[in-house]
CSV table of C-alpha atoms in Angstrom, one decimal:
chain,number,residue,atom,x,y,z
V,176,MET,CA,109.4,126.2,-116.4
V,177,VAL,CA,106.1,125.5,-118.2
V,178,PRO,CA,103.4,124.0,-115.8
V,179,PHE,CA,102.9,120.3,-116.0
V,180,GLY,CA,99.9,119.0,-117.8
V,181,THR,CA,100.5,120.7,-121.2
V,182,ASP,CA,101.1,118.3,-124.1
V,183,GLU,CA,104.4,120.1,-124.9
V,184,THR,CA,105.7,119.6,-121.3
V,185,ILE,CA,104.6,116.0,-121.1
V,186,SER,CA,106.2,115.1,-124.4
V,187,ARG,CA,109.4,116.8,-123.5
V,188,VAL,CA,109.7,115.0,-120.1
V,189,VAL,CA,108.8,111.6,-121.6
V,190,GLU,CA,111.2,112.0,-124.5
V,191,ALA,CA,114.1,113.3,-122.4
V,192,TYR,CA,113.9,110.7,-119.5
V,193,SER,CA,112.2,107.6,-120.7
V,194,PRO,CA,115.2,105.7,-122.0
V,195,MET,CA,117.3,106.3,-118.9
V,196,LEU,CA,114.5,105.5,-116.5
V,197,LEU,CA,113.7,102.3,-118.4
V,198,ARG,CA,117.3,101.2,-118.1
V,199,LEU,CA,117.3,102.1,-114.4
V,200,ALA,CA,114.1,100.2,-113.7
V,201,ALA,CA,115.2,97.2,-115.8
V,202,ALA,CA,118.4,96.9,-113.8
V,203,ARG,CA,116.2,96.4,-110.7
V,204,LEU,CA,113.5,94.2,-112.2
V,205,GLN,CA,113.9,91.1,-114.4
V,206,SER,CA,110.7,91.8,-116.3
V,207,ALA,CA,110.7,94.4,-119.1
V,208,ALA,CA,106.9,94.8,-118.5
V,209,ASP,CA,107.5,95.6,-114.8
V,210,ALA,CA,110.2,98.1,-115.8
V,211,GLU,CA,107.8,99.8,-118.1
V,212,ASP,CA,105.1,99.8,-115.4
V,213,ALA,CA,107.5,101.4,-112.9
V,214,VAL,CA,108.4,104.2,-115.4
V,215,GLN,CA,104.8,104.8,-116.4
V,216,GLU,CA,103.8,105.1,-112.8
V,217,ALA,CA,106.7,107.6,-112.1
V,218,PHE,CA,105.4,109.7,-115.0
V,219,LEU,CA,101.8,109.4,-113.7
V,220,ARG,CA,102.9,110.5,-110.2
V,221,LEU,CA,104.7,113.4,-111.9
V,222,LEU,CA,101.4,114.5,-113.5
V,223,THR,CA,99.2,113.9,-110.5
V,224,ALA,CA,101.5,115.4,-107.9
V,225,ALA,CA,102.6,118.3,-110.2
V,226,PRO,CA,105.7,119.1,-108.0
V,227,VAL,CA,107.5,122.4,-108.6
V,228,PHE,CA,111.2,121.9,-109.5
V,229,ARG,CA,114.0,124.3,-109.0
V,230,ASP,CA,115.6,123.3,-112.3
V,231,ALA,CA,115.9,120.5,-114.8
V,232,GLU,CA,118.4,118.6,-112.5
V,233,HIS,CA,115.9,118.6,-109.7
V,234,GLU,CA,113.2,117.3,-112.0
V,235,LYS,CA,115.5,114.5,-113.2
V,236,ALA,CA,116.5,113.6,-109.6
V,237,TRP,CA,112.8,113.4,-108.6
V,238,LEU,CA,112.0,111.1,-111.6
V,239,ILE,CA,115.0,108.8,-110.8
V,240,ARG,CA,114.0,108.5,-107.1
V,241,THR,CA,110.4,107.9,-108.0
V,242,THR,CA,111.3,105.2,-110.5
V,243,LEU,CA,113.7,103.5,-108.1
V,244,HIS,CA,111.0,103.5,-105.4
V,245,ARG,CA,108.4,102.1,-107.7
V,246,ALA,CA,110.8,99.4,-109.0
V,247,SER,CA,111.5,98.4,-105.4
V,248,ASP,CA,107.8,98.2,-104.6
V,249,LEU,CA,107.2,96.0,-107.6
V,250,ARG,CA,110.1,93.7,-106.7
V,251,ARG,CA,108.9,93.3,-103.2
V,252,GLN,CA,105.4,92.6,-104.3
V,253,ALA,CA,106.7,89.8,-106.6
V,254,GLU,CA,108.8,88.3,-103.9
V,255,ARG,CA,105.8,88.4,-101.4
V,256,ARG,CA,103.6,86.6,-103.9
V,257,ASN,CA,106.5,84.1,-104.5
V,258,VAL,CA,105.9,84.4,-108.2
V,259,PRO,CA,109.1,83.9,-110.2
V,260,LEU,CA,110.0,87.0,-112.2
V,261,GLU,CA,110.4,86.5,-115.9
V,262,ASP,CA,113.8,85.6,-117.1
V,263,VAL,CA,115.4,88.0,-119.4
V,264,SER,CA,116.7,85.6,-122.0
V,265,GLU,CA,119.6,86.4,-124.2
V,266,SER,CA,121.4,84.3,-126.7
V,267,ALA,CA,123.3,81.9,-124.6
V,268,GLY,CA,125.8,81.0,-127.2
V,269,GLU,CA,128.5,83.5,-126.3
V,270,GLU,CA,130.7,83.4,-123.2
V,271,THR,CA,130.7,87.2,-123.0
V,272,ALA,CA,127.0,87.4,-123.1
V,273,ASP,CA,126.8,84.9,-120.3
V,274,ARG,CA,129.3,86.9,-118.2
V,275,GLY,CA,127.4,90.1,-118.9
V,276,ARG,CA,124.2,88.5,-117.9
V,277,ALA,CA,125.8,87.1,-114.7
V,278,VAL,CA,127.0,90.6,-113.8
V,279,ARG,CA,123.6,92.2,-114.4
V,280,GLU,CA,121.9,89.5,-112.4
V,281,ALA,CA,124.4,90.0,-109.6
V,282,VAL,CA,123.8,93.7,-109.6
V,283,GLN,CA,120.0,93.1,-109.5
V,284,ALA,CA,120.5,90.8,-106.5
V,285,LEU,CA,122.3,93.5,-104.5
V,286,PRO,CA,120.4,95.5,-101.9
V,287,GLU,CA,118.8,98.6,-103.5
V,288,LYS,CA,121.2,101.1,-101.9
V,289,TYR,CA,124.1,99.5,-103.6
V,290,ALA,CA,122.4,98.5,-106.9
V,291,SER,CA,121.1,102.0,-107.7
V,292,VAL,CA,124.5,103.7,-107.3
V,293,ILE,CA,126.3,101.0,-109.2
V,294,HIS,CA,123.8,101.2,-112.0
V,295,LEU,CA,123.9,105.0,-112.2
V,296,TYR,CA,127.7,105.0,-112.1
V,297,TYR,CA,128.5,102.2,-114.5
V,298,TYR,CA,125.5,101.9,-116.8
V,299,GLU,CA,124.4,105.6,-116.9
V,300,GLY,CA,127.8,107.2,-116.6
V,301,TYR,CA,127.1,109.6,-113.8
V,302,SER,CA,129.9,110.8,-111.5
V,303,MET,CA,129.7,110.3,-107.8
V,304,LYS,CA,128.9,114.0,-107.3
V,305,GLU,CA,126.0,113.7,-109.8
V,306,ILE,CA,124.7,110.6,-108.2
V,307,ALA,CA,124.8,112.3,-104.8
V,308,ARG,CA,122.8,115.2,-106.1
V,309,LEU,CA,120.3,112.9,-107.9
V,310,LEU,CA,119.7,110.7,-104.9
V,311,GLY,CA,120.0,113.4,-102.3
V,312,LEU,CA,122.9,111.7,-100.5
V,313,PRO,CA,126.3,113.1,-99.4
V,314,ALA,CA,129.0,112.3,-101.9
V,315,PRO,CA,131.1,110.2,-99.4
V,316,THR,CA,128.0,108.0,-98.9
V,317,VAL,CA,127.8,107.4,-102.6
V,318,GLY,CA,131.5,106.5,-102.7
V,319,THR,CA,131.1,104.1,-99.7
V,320,ARG,CA,128.1,102.5,-101.4
V,321,LEU,CA,130.0,102.0,-104.6
V,322,ALA,CA,132.9,100.4,-102.8
V,323,ARG,CA,130.8,98.1,-100.7
V,324,GLY,CA,128.6,97.3,-103.7
V,325,ARG,CA,131.6,96.4,-105.8
V,326,GLU,CA,133.0,94.2,-103.0
V,327,ARG,CA,129.7,92.4,-102.7
V,328,LEU,CA,129.6,91.9,-106.5
V,329,ARG,CA,133.1,90.6,-106.4
V,330,GLN,CA,132.2,88.0,-103.7
V,331,MET,CA,129.0,87.0,-105.5
V,332,LEU,CA,130.7,86.5,-108.8
V,333,LYS,CA,133.6,84.6,-107.1
V,334,GLU,CA,131.2,82.2,-105.4
V,335,GLU,CA,129.4,81.7,-108.7
V,336,CYS,CA,132.6,80.7,-110.5
V,337,LEU,CA,133.5,78.1,-107.8
């Protein structure tokens, strides 16, 4: 691989991973600006740390983990300050949009270990084996987290409907 720091490499990495990392950060944070900050800081850490990757998959996994960690840090900082996070407003006219928003909010409310695997599985389309590789977890752990996360979501959404 080309060493980090060249314009060509930086452009390639940002172009290849930005959309996916933004969706991932936005799933954990309710503010689009915070999601953008998390992704920018992940790229900044990539440039400053200049890690050596085995292959493109290792590079991608590193960026995903770094983005998830930074999103969690930003979320904790906001909760400590007791500052309400910005609401992501959507047109509230449609029932389906309301249900979709309720599911996204429920996923955001899950503990990080469940929310990240649910997001990668359902929103990014990764398989359990791919998620295991990306997050550095055993595949059975990913399956367990998916099952437990789905059950928590089911309970949260059931309580919301009552």
